[in-house]
Amino acid sequence: MLVQVEDGRAFRLRGDPAHPITRGFLCAKVTRYLEREYSPERLLYPLMRTGLKGEGRFMRVSWETALDLIAERLREISDYYGPEAILPYSYTGTMGLLNGSSMDRRFFHRLGASRLDRTICSAAGSAALTASLGYRYGTDPEQFPEARLILAWGANILATNVHLWPFIVEARRRGARFYVIDPVQTRTAEVADKHFAIEPGTDLALALGMMHVIIGEGLYDAGYVARHCSGFEELSELVRQYPPERAASLTGLQPEEIVGLAREYATRRPAVIRLNYGVQRTDYGGAAVRGIAALPALTGSWREPGGGLLLSTTHAFAFDRQALERPDLELASPLGREARRVNMNELGKALTSLVDPPIQALVVYNSNPAAVAPNQNLVLEGLRRPDLFTVVIEQFQTDTADYADVVLPATTFLEHTDLYYSWGHYYLQLARPAVEAPGECKSNFEIFRLLAQRMGFQEPCFRETEEEAIRAALASGHPFLEGITYERLSSEPWVRLNLGELFLPFAAGGFGTPSGKCEFGAAQLDFRPPIESRRGDEVLRRRYSLELVSLKAAEGLNSSFGNWPEVDRATSVAWLNAQDAAARGIRDGDLVRLFNDRGSCLLRASVNGKVRPGIVAAPSIRWARLAPGGRNVNALTSDRLADLGGGAVFYSCLVEVERCDD
Ligand SMILES: Nc1nc2c(c(=O)[nH]1)N[C@H]1C(S)=C(S)[C@@H](COP(=O)(O)OP(=O)(O)OC[C@H]3O[C@@H](n4cnc5c(=O)[nH]c(N)nc54)[C@H](O)[C@@H]3O)O[C@H]1N2
Ligand SMILES: Nc1nc2c(c(=O)[nH]1)N[C@H]1C(S)=C(S)[C@@H](COP(=O)(O)OP(=O)(O)OC[C@H]3O[C@@H](n4cnc5c(=O)[nH]c(N)nc54)[C@H](O)[C@@H]3O)O[C@H]1N2
Ligand SMILES: [Mo]
């Protein structure tokens, strides 16, 4: 993006017309980022809590005072309970490499703190791709115009991945068909050539039904399968049990639809699948992703420019993570060994019931767990603990910051140096500050460097500059980074990874699995309905008959822009089917209470024809502190873990809905 600055003040942000991906436009949020940048609500100074936890009353203190206090408390807690009583909590508030995962990780490793398993977004899908393909990257978005069939599978492209859209428009201009597989009639589904309104959590059954047809009718690429895939016999055996009628009854689709989709997918070539993380936020989401990932291998679609599958591109950014994060420093810590792991989806449990040692200090940055983590009531119970020492590094006074003992003000991407990778394309970019940090804001990188000094850590890596850290990250020796130097990144606005002109990662096999083949993994692919679904747990489904899908709002970015009134409005509604609404005496616009055993939250009913009976959709993630009752949808979601990778199950959530008086 391009930033125009005058007298030290940014006044215009726009997409760089020359950039191969942003092509002159930005998403709805970042277009207006300067409102965030110069918001009167920005945190500008370190703060110390004066009120009760959650009350949000603070006083300004100096950096000296704040850092001294943090260092002293961390030292005390480490000495008394052992360093694993300290837990970092962070996710992708920024996707900058330095401020996302470098000095912070070094700091916590050197402390010997508990390790956080960063599972809240993509863990099940990532583990699935690792098991099936070995590498977590796929079709270059720039090849989408070559495709003749594009499947958006659990991918709300117009909302969450707008920069892929022009490539799809181009493909359609050339005659491609564009289909969406999504339980919700999103804007993306509305403009598709076909919308398959699948029941939540049943994608594996659809994939198996499609493979039943593709294998049964001999539409697969026998040569590719024989050379590059493993487990075909078992897969054929399994899919025999999923004729279209059965797949249809499991998915809520029609048998003819499944047959048609399978034939078209196998014969209208090249066909590309834009899979996104929507399908894997459920109990057996890992298996679903493995089932879908089998399709392009089965049809040999990986051989074709504009074929294949794209879930994420991040794994292609093959940085030297060891050098950046220094996990070896754990050995120099008082712990002297690898620390225990805490799954971030289980934050509530960790804060309320972990022992040996209990969590006594929590350091949050790049994340807003009080709003985004599942089982919110348990998370808040943990955050309210008077004996828990909580530090929150933030740009705004979020739900989580309200529970902090110390709040430290963070810079934005316009104010600090960082190296940016992506989950949607293959370009790398160095960005330097465009404007000065306001007030006393500091970058995460700088804050953890200062904390390391306060703790007396002597290792030279704690004195590294941004430039040194970037050089270290680039020196991995991986072929994708070959020729990409700090100097090049300094003089070129963006640099494409060294993938060759035409990136066809699996055209000739070359999978990253131990066997070097695509592992179909049929033994794990028998369909099971999600635990919280209308075919799931019998006791639960009798009490709560609606399935809640809290998909992402087009207007927001998780909870990041939740303090904007338009975003608060967009995330304050529940989309209900007319039949479900009528059965409960609910009319469009009514205030409704969604509830289950874990909690409840208040939303405004929108009876808008976007979901089928039995489903409620709630665009997310609202700031809980702005919601009536102080809770958002995550008061309803469960902290159960998915089948693979310890992933989150946000979209497997049974609820009941009732009308409330305003
Ligand atoms: N505007 C905006 N953009 C964002 C974000 C945001 O909050 N707002 N968040 C960013 C982040 S962190 C991420 S991870 C990505 C996520 O990007 P996406 O994965 O595209 O977004 P989601 O809304 O999580 O899920 C996509 C779609 O999956 C559907 N879905 C839910 N359950 C199922 C299912 O069982 N099967 C199928 N087939 N579909 C299902 C949802 O209805 C939704 O429309 O977006 C990123 N971009
Ligand atoms: N119900 C429901 N819950 C969900 C999801 C869902 O679809 N439904 N999606 C899940 C997913 S996919 C994800 S990825 C998570 C996302 O959850 P989070 O990773 O917590 O993402 P955000 O809500 O965007 O919060 C990021 C915070 O980081 C701050 N920040 C930004 N840049 C910086 C920086 O440079 N330094 C510091 N210190 N802070 C910074 C922002 O101000 C913001 O408050 O939410 C999950 N929760
Ligand atoms: Mo995410």
Tab-separated table of C-alpha atoms and ligand atoms in Angstrom, residues 27 29 91-92 121-122 152-161 181-184 186 196 198-203 275-282 423 549-559 617 620-621 651, ligand 1:
chain	number	residue	atom	x	y	z
A	27	CYS	CA	-10.023	-3.749	1.905
A	29	LYS	CA	-11.020	-1.684	6.960
A	91	TYR	CA	-1.815	-14.212	17.742
A	92	THR	CA	-1.869	-12.237	14.508
A	121	CYS	CA	-7.239	-20.033	13.679
A	122	SER	CA	-5.793	-22.640	11.386
A	152	ALA	CA	-14.806	-21.302	-2.924
A	153	TRP	CA	-15.004	-23.953	-0.243
A	154	GLY	CA	-15.729	-22.475	3.169
A	155	ALA	CA	-14.206	-19.287	1.843
A	156	ASN	CA	-16.009	-15.972	2.002
A	157	ILE	CA	-13.690	-14.339	-0.516
A	158	LEU	CA	-15.492	-11.008	-0.866
A	159	ALA	CA	-15.311	-10.503	2.888
A	160	THR	CA	-12.050	-12.056	4.004
A	161	ASN	CA	-9.794	-12.220	0.961
A	181	ILE	CA	-19.805	-24.258	-0.742
A	182	ASP	CA	-20.950	-22.572	2.449
A	183	PRO	CA	-23.831	-23.060	4.914
A	184	VAL	CA	-24.403	-19.311	4.842
A	186	THR	CA	-22.647	-14.815	2.142
A	196	PHE	CA	-24.147	-25.261	-2.296
A	198	ILE	CA	-24.108	-27.396	2.919
A	199	GLU	CA	-24.914	-28.297	6.526
A	200	PRO	CA	-22.110	-27.108	8.849
A	201	GLY	CA	-19.332	-29.604	9.473
A	202	THR	CA	-20.344	-32.028	6.706
A	203	ASP	CA	-17.758	-31.146	4.037
A	275	LEU	CA	-10.323	-23.600	0.505
A	276	ASN	CA	-10.419	-21.386	3.538
A	277	TYR	CA	-10.419	-21.986	7.242
A	278	GLY	CA	-14.212	-21.933	7.601
A	279	VAL	CA	-14.427	-25.721	7.084
A	280	GLN	CA	-11.978	-26.668	9.803
A	281	ARG	CA	-13.427	-24.770	12.789
A	282	THR	CA	-15.309	-27.890	13.820
A	423	TRP	CA	-1.370	-16.125	3.839
A	549	VAL	CA	-21.883	-20.233	12.782
A	550	SER	CA	-20.064	-17.085	13.934
A	551	LEU	CA	-18.370	-16.372	10.632
A	552	LYS	CA	-16.175	-13.356	10.048
A	553	ALA	CA	-17.700	-9.974	9.372
A	554	ALA	CA	-16.781	-8.235	6.128
A	555	GLU	CA	-16.660	-4.925	7.966
A	556	GLY	CA	-14.191	-5.966	10.684
A	557	LEU	CA	-11.001	-7.918	11.205
A	558	ASN	CA	-11.669	-10.337	14.021
A	559	SER	CA	-12.046	-7.915	16.942
A	617	ALA	CA	-25.208	-17.065	11.621
A	620	SER	CA	-18.172	-11.640	14.344
A	621	ILE	CA	-16.217	-10.599	16.451
A	651	TYR	CA	-18.421	-23.330	14.266
B	1	LIG	N1	-13.204	-8.822	6.620
B	1	LIG	C1	-12.492	-9.714	7.300
B	1	LIG	N2	-11.461	-10.362	6.702
B	1	LIG	C2	-10.742	-11.288	7.392
B	1	LIG	C3	-11.005	-11.558	8.753
B	1	LIG	C4	-12.085	-10.850	9.358
B	1	LIG	O1	-12.395	-11.024	10.555
B	1	LIG	N3	-12.814	-9.967	8.609
B	1	LIG	N4	-10.245	-12.480	9.445
B	1	LIG	C5	-9.013	-12.980	8.856
B	1	LIG	C6	-8.714	-14.292	9.443
B	1	LIG	S1	-8.020	-14.323	10.986
B	1	LIG	C7	-8.963	-15.454	8.823
B	1	LIG	S2	-8.547	-16.921	9.581
B	1	LIG	C8	-9.533	-15.498	7.490
B	1	LIG	C9	-10.666	-16.491	7.430
B	1	LIG	O2	-11.268	-16.449	6.183
B	1	LIG	P1	-12.477	-17.389	5.864
B	1	LIG	O3	-12.144	-18.788	6.222
B	1	LIG	O4	-12.906	-17.093	4.478
B	1	LIG	O5	-13.585	-16.809	6.871
B	1	LIG	P2	-14.618	-17.468	7.848
B	1	LIG	O6	-15.707	-16.469	8.004
B	1	LIG	O7	-13.905	-17.935	9.034
B	1	LIG	O8	-15.179	-18.751	7.117
B	1	LIG	C10	-15.465	-18.752	5.725
B	1	LIG	C11	-16.826	-19.283	5.428
B	1	LIG	O9	-16.926	-20.604	5.910
B	1	LIG	C12	-18.281	-20.825	6.187
B	1	LIG	N5	-18.435	-22.035	6.996
B	1	LIG	C13	-18.663	-22.163	8.310
B	1	LIG	N6	-18.764	-23.463	8.631
B	1	LIG	C14	-18.606	-24.152	7.492
B	1	LIG	C15	-18.635	-25.544	7.167
B	1	LIG	O10	-18.795	-26.412	8.013
B	1	LIG	N7	-18.457	-25.874	5.857
B	1	LIG	C16	-18.279	-24.946	4.884
B	1	LIG	N8	-18.098	-25.352	3.639
B	1	LIG	N9	-18.242	-23.637	5.171
B	1	LIG	C17	-18.397	-23.253	6.451
B	1	LIG	C18	-18.734	-19.553	6.854
B	1	LIG	O11	-20.135	-19.415	6.745
B	1	LIG	C19	-17.955	-18.499	6.091
B	1	LIG	O12	-18.740	-17.863	5.116
B	1	LIG	O13	-10.038	-14.224	7.121
B	1	LIG	C20	-9.142	-13.133	7.353
B	1	LIG	N10	-9.745	-11.973	6.746
